[in-house]
PDB file of C-alpha atoms in Angstrom:
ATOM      1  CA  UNK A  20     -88.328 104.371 165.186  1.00 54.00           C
ATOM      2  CA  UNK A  21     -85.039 102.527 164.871  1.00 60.00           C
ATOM      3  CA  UNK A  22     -82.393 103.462 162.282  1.00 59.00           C
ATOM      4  CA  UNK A  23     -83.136 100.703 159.812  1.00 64.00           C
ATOM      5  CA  UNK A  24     -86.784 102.373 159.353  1.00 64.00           C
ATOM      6  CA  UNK A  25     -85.463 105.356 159.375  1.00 56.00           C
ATOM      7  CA  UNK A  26     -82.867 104.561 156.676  1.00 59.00           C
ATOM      8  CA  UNK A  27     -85.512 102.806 154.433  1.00 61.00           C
ATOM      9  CA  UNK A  28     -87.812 105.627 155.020  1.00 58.00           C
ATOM     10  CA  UNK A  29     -84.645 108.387 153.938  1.00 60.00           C
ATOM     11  CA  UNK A  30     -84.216 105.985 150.779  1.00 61.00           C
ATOM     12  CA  UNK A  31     -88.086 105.965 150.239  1.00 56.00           C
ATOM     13  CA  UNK A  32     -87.978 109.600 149.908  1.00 55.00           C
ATOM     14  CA  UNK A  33     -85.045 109.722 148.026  1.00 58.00           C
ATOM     15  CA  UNK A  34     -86.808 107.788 145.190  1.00 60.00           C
ATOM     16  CA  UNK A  35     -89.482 110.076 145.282  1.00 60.00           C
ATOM     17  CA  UNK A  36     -87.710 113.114 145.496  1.00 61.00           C
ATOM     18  CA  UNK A  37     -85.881 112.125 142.697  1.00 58.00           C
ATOM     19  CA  UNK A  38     -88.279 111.856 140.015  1.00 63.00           C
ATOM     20  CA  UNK A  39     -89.906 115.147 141.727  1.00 61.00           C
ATOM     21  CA  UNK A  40     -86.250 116.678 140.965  1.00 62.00           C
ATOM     22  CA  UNK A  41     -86.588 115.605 137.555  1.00 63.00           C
ATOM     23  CA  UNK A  42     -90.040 117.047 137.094  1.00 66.00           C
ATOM     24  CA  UNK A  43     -89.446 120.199 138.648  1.00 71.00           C
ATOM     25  CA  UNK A  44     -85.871 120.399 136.574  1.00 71.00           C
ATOM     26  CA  UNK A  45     -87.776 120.110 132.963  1.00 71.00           C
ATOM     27  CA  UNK A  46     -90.470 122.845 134.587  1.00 80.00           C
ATOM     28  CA  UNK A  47     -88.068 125.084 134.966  1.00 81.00           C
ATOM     29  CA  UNK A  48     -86.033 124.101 131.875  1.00 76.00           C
ATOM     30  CA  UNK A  49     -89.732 124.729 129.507  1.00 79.00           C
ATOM     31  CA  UNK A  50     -90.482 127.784 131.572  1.00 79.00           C
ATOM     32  CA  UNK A  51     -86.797 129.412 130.665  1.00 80.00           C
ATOM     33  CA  UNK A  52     -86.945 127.536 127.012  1.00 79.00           C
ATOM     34  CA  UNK A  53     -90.479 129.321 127.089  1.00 83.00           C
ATOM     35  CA  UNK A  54     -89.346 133.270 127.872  1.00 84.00           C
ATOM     36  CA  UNK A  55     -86.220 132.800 125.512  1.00 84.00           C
ATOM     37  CA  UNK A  56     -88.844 131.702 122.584  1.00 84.00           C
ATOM     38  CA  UNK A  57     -90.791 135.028 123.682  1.00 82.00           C
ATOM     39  CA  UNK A  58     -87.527 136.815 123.476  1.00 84.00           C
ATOM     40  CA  UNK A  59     -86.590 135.755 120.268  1.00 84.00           C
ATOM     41  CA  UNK A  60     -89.827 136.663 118.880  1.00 85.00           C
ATOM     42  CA  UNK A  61     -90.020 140.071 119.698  1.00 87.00           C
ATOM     43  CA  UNK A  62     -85.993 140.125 118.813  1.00 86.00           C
ATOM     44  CA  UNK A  63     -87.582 138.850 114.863  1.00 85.00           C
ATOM     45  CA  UNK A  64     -90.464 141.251 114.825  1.00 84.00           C
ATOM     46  CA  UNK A  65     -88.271 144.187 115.780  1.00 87.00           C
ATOM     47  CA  UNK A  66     -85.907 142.865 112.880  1.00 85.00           C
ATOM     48  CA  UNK A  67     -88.343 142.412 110.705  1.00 82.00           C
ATOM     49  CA  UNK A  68     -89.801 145.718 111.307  1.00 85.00           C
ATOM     50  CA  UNK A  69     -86.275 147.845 110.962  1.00 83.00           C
ATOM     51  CA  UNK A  70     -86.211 145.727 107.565  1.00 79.00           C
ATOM     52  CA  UNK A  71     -89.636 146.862 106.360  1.00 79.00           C
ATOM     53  CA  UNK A  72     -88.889 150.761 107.450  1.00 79.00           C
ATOM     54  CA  UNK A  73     -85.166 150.226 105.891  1.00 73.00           C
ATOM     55  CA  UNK A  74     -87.150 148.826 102.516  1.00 68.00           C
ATOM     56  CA  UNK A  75     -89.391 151.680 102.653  1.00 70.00           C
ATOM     57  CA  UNK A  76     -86.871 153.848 102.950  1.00 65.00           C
ATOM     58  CA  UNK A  77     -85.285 152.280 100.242  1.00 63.00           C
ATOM     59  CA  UNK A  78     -87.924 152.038  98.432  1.00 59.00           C
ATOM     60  CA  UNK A  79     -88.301 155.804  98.598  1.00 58.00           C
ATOM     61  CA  UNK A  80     -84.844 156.598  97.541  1.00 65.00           C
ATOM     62  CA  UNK A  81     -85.291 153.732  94.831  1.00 65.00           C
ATOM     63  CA  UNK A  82     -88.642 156.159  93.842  1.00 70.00           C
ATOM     64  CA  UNK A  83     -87.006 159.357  93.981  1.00 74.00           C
ATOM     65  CA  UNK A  84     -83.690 157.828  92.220  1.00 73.00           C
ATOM     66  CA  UNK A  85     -85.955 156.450  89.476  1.00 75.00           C
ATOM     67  CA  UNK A  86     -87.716 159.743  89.410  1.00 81.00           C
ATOM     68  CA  UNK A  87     -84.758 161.872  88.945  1.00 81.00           C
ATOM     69  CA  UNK A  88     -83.619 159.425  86.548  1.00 83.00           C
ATOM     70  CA  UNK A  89     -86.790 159.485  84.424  1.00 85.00           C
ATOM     71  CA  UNK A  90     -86.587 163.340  84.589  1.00 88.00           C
ATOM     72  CA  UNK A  91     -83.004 163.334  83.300  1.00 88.00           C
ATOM     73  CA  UNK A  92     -84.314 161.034  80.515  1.00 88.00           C
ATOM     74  CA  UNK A  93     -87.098 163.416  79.965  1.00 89.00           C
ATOM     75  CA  UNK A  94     -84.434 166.022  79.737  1.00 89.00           C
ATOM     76  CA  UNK A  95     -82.045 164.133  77.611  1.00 89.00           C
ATOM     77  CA  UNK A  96     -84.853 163.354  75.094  1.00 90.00           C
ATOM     78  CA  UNK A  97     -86.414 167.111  74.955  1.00 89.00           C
ATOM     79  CA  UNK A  98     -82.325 168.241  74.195  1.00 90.00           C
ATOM     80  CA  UNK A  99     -82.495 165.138  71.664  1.00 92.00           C
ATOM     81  CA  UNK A 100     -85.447 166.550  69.876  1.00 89.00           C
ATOM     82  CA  UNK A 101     -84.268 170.070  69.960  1.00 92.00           C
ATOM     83  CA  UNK A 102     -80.713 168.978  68.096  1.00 92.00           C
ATOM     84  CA  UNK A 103     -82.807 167.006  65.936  1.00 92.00           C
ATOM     85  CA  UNK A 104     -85.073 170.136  64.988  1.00 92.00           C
ATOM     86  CA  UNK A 105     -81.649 172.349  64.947  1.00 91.00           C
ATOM     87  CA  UNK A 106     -79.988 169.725  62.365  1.00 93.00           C
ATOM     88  CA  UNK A 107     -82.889 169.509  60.366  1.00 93.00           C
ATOM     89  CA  UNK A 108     -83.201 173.246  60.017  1.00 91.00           C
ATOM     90  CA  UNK A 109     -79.302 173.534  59.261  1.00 93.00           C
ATOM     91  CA  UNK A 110     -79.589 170.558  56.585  1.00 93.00           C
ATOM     92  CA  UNK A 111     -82.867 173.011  55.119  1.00 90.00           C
ATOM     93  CA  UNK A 112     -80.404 176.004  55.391  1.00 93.00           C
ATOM     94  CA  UNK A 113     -77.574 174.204  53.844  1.00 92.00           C
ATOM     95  CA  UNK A 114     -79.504 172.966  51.080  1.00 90.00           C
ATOM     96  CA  UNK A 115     -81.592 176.535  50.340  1.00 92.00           C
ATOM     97  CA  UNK A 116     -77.661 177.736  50.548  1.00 91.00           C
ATOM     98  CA  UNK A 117     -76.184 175.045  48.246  1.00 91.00           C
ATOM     99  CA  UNK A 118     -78.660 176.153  45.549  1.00 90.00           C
ATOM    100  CA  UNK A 119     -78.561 179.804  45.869  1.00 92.00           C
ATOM    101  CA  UNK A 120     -75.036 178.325  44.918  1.00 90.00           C
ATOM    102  CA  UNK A 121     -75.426 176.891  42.328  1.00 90.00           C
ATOM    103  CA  UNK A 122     -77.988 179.341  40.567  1.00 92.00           C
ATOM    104  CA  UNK A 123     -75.082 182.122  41.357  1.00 92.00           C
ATOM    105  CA  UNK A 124     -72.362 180.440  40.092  1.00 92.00           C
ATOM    106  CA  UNK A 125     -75.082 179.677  36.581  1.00 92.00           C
ATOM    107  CA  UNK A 126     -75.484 183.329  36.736  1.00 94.00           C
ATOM    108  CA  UNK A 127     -71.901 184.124  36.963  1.00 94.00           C
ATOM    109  CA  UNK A 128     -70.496 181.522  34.449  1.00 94.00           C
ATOM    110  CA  UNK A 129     -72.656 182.998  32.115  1.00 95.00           C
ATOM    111  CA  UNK A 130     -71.805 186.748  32.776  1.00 95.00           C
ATOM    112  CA  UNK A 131     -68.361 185.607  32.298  1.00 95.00           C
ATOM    113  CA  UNK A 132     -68.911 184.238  28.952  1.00 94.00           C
ATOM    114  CA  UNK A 133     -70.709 187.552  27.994  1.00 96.00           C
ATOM    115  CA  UNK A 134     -67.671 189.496  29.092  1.00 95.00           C
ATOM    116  CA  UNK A 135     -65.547 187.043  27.270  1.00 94.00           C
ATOM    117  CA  UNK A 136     -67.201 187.172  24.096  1.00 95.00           C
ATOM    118  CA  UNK A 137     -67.549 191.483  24.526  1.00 95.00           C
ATOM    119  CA  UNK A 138     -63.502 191.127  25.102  1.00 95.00           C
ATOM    120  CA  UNK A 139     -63.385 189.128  21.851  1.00 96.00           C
ATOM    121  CA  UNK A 140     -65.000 191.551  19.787  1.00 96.00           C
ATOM    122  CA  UNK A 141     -63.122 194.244  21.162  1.00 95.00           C
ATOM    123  CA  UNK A 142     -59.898 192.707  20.232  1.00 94.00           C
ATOM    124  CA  UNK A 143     -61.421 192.385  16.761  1.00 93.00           C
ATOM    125  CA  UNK A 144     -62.575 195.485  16.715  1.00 93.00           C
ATOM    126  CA  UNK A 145     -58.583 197.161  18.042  1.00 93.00           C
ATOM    127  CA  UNK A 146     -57.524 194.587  15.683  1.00 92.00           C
ATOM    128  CA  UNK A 147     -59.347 196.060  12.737  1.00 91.00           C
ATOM    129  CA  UNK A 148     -58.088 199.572  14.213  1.00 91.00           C
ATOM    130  CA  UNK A 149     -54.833 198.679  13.896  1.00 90.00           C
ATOM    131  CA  UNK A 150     -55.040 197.737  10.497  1.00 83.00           C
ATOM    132  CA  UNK A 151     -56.376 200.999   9.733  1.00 83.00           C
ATOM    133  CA  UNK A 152     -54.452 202.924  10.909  1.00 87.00           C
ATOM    134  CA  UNK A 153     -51.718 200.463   9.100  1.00 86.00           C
ATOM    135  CA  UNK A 154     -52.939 201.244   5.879  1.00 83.00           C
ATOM    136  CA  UNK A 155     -53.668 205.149   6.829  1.00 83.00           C
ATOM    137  CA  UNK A 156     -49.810 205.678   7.652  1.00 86.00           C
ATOM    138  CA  UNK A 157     -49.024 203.539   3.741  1.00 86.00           C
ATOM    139  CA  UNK A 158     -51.347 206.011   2.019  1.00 83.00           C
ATOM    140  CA  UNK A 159     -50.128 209.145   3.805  1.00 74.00           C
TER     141      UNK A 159
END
């Protein structure tokens, strides 16, 4: 073979190998792009899956927040009806008290104006006295 054949032949090749090259090049290039889709995948469903357990978790404390809340409520309310019950009963006792009150003071008023009107004829009756004993000292 002389070097002109073997030159064409080398140039032959080289146009074949090229598009070969090529081929085995974007081959490789899916094959990679391929495990790197895989990777990312798994990368997603592991994030996704610390996000669900991180929601549940939430979640729970969300649950037991709410919970406690609602029993603090529950609390809050059952206090709430108690001071309700307590003012009511003071508001009873302060009215029973307010007319106890008022029938006392009746009751007083009017011993008063007994006593007043006993005084008053006791003054007549010292007045009368000393009158007599006015007129007893003229005639003795």
């Amino acid at each position: 073979m002389d070097v002109q054949t073997l030159n064409n032949m080398d140039s032959v090749f080289k146009k074949e190998e090229v598009p070969l090259f090529i081929a085995q090049f974007w081959q490789q290039r899916a094959a990679l792009a391929e495990r790197e889709v895989d990777s990312l995948k798994e990368q997603l469903a592991a994030t996704v899956k610390r996000a669900q357990l991180a929601d549940e978790a939430d979640g729970g404390s969300d649950s037991q927040r709410r919970s406690a809340t609602e029993r603090q409520l529950a609390s809050k309310d059952n206090e709430i009806c108690q001071l309700v019950e307590d003012v009511q009963r003071l508001q009873s006792q302060l009215s029973e008290l307010e007319n106890q009150s008022v029938c006392q003071r009746a009751k007083l008023e009017e011993e008063l104006s007994q006593k007043s009107s006993i005084i008053q004829r006791l003054e007549a009756i010292i007045e009368q006295q000393k009158d007599y004993e006015e007129l007893k000292k003229e005639f003795s």
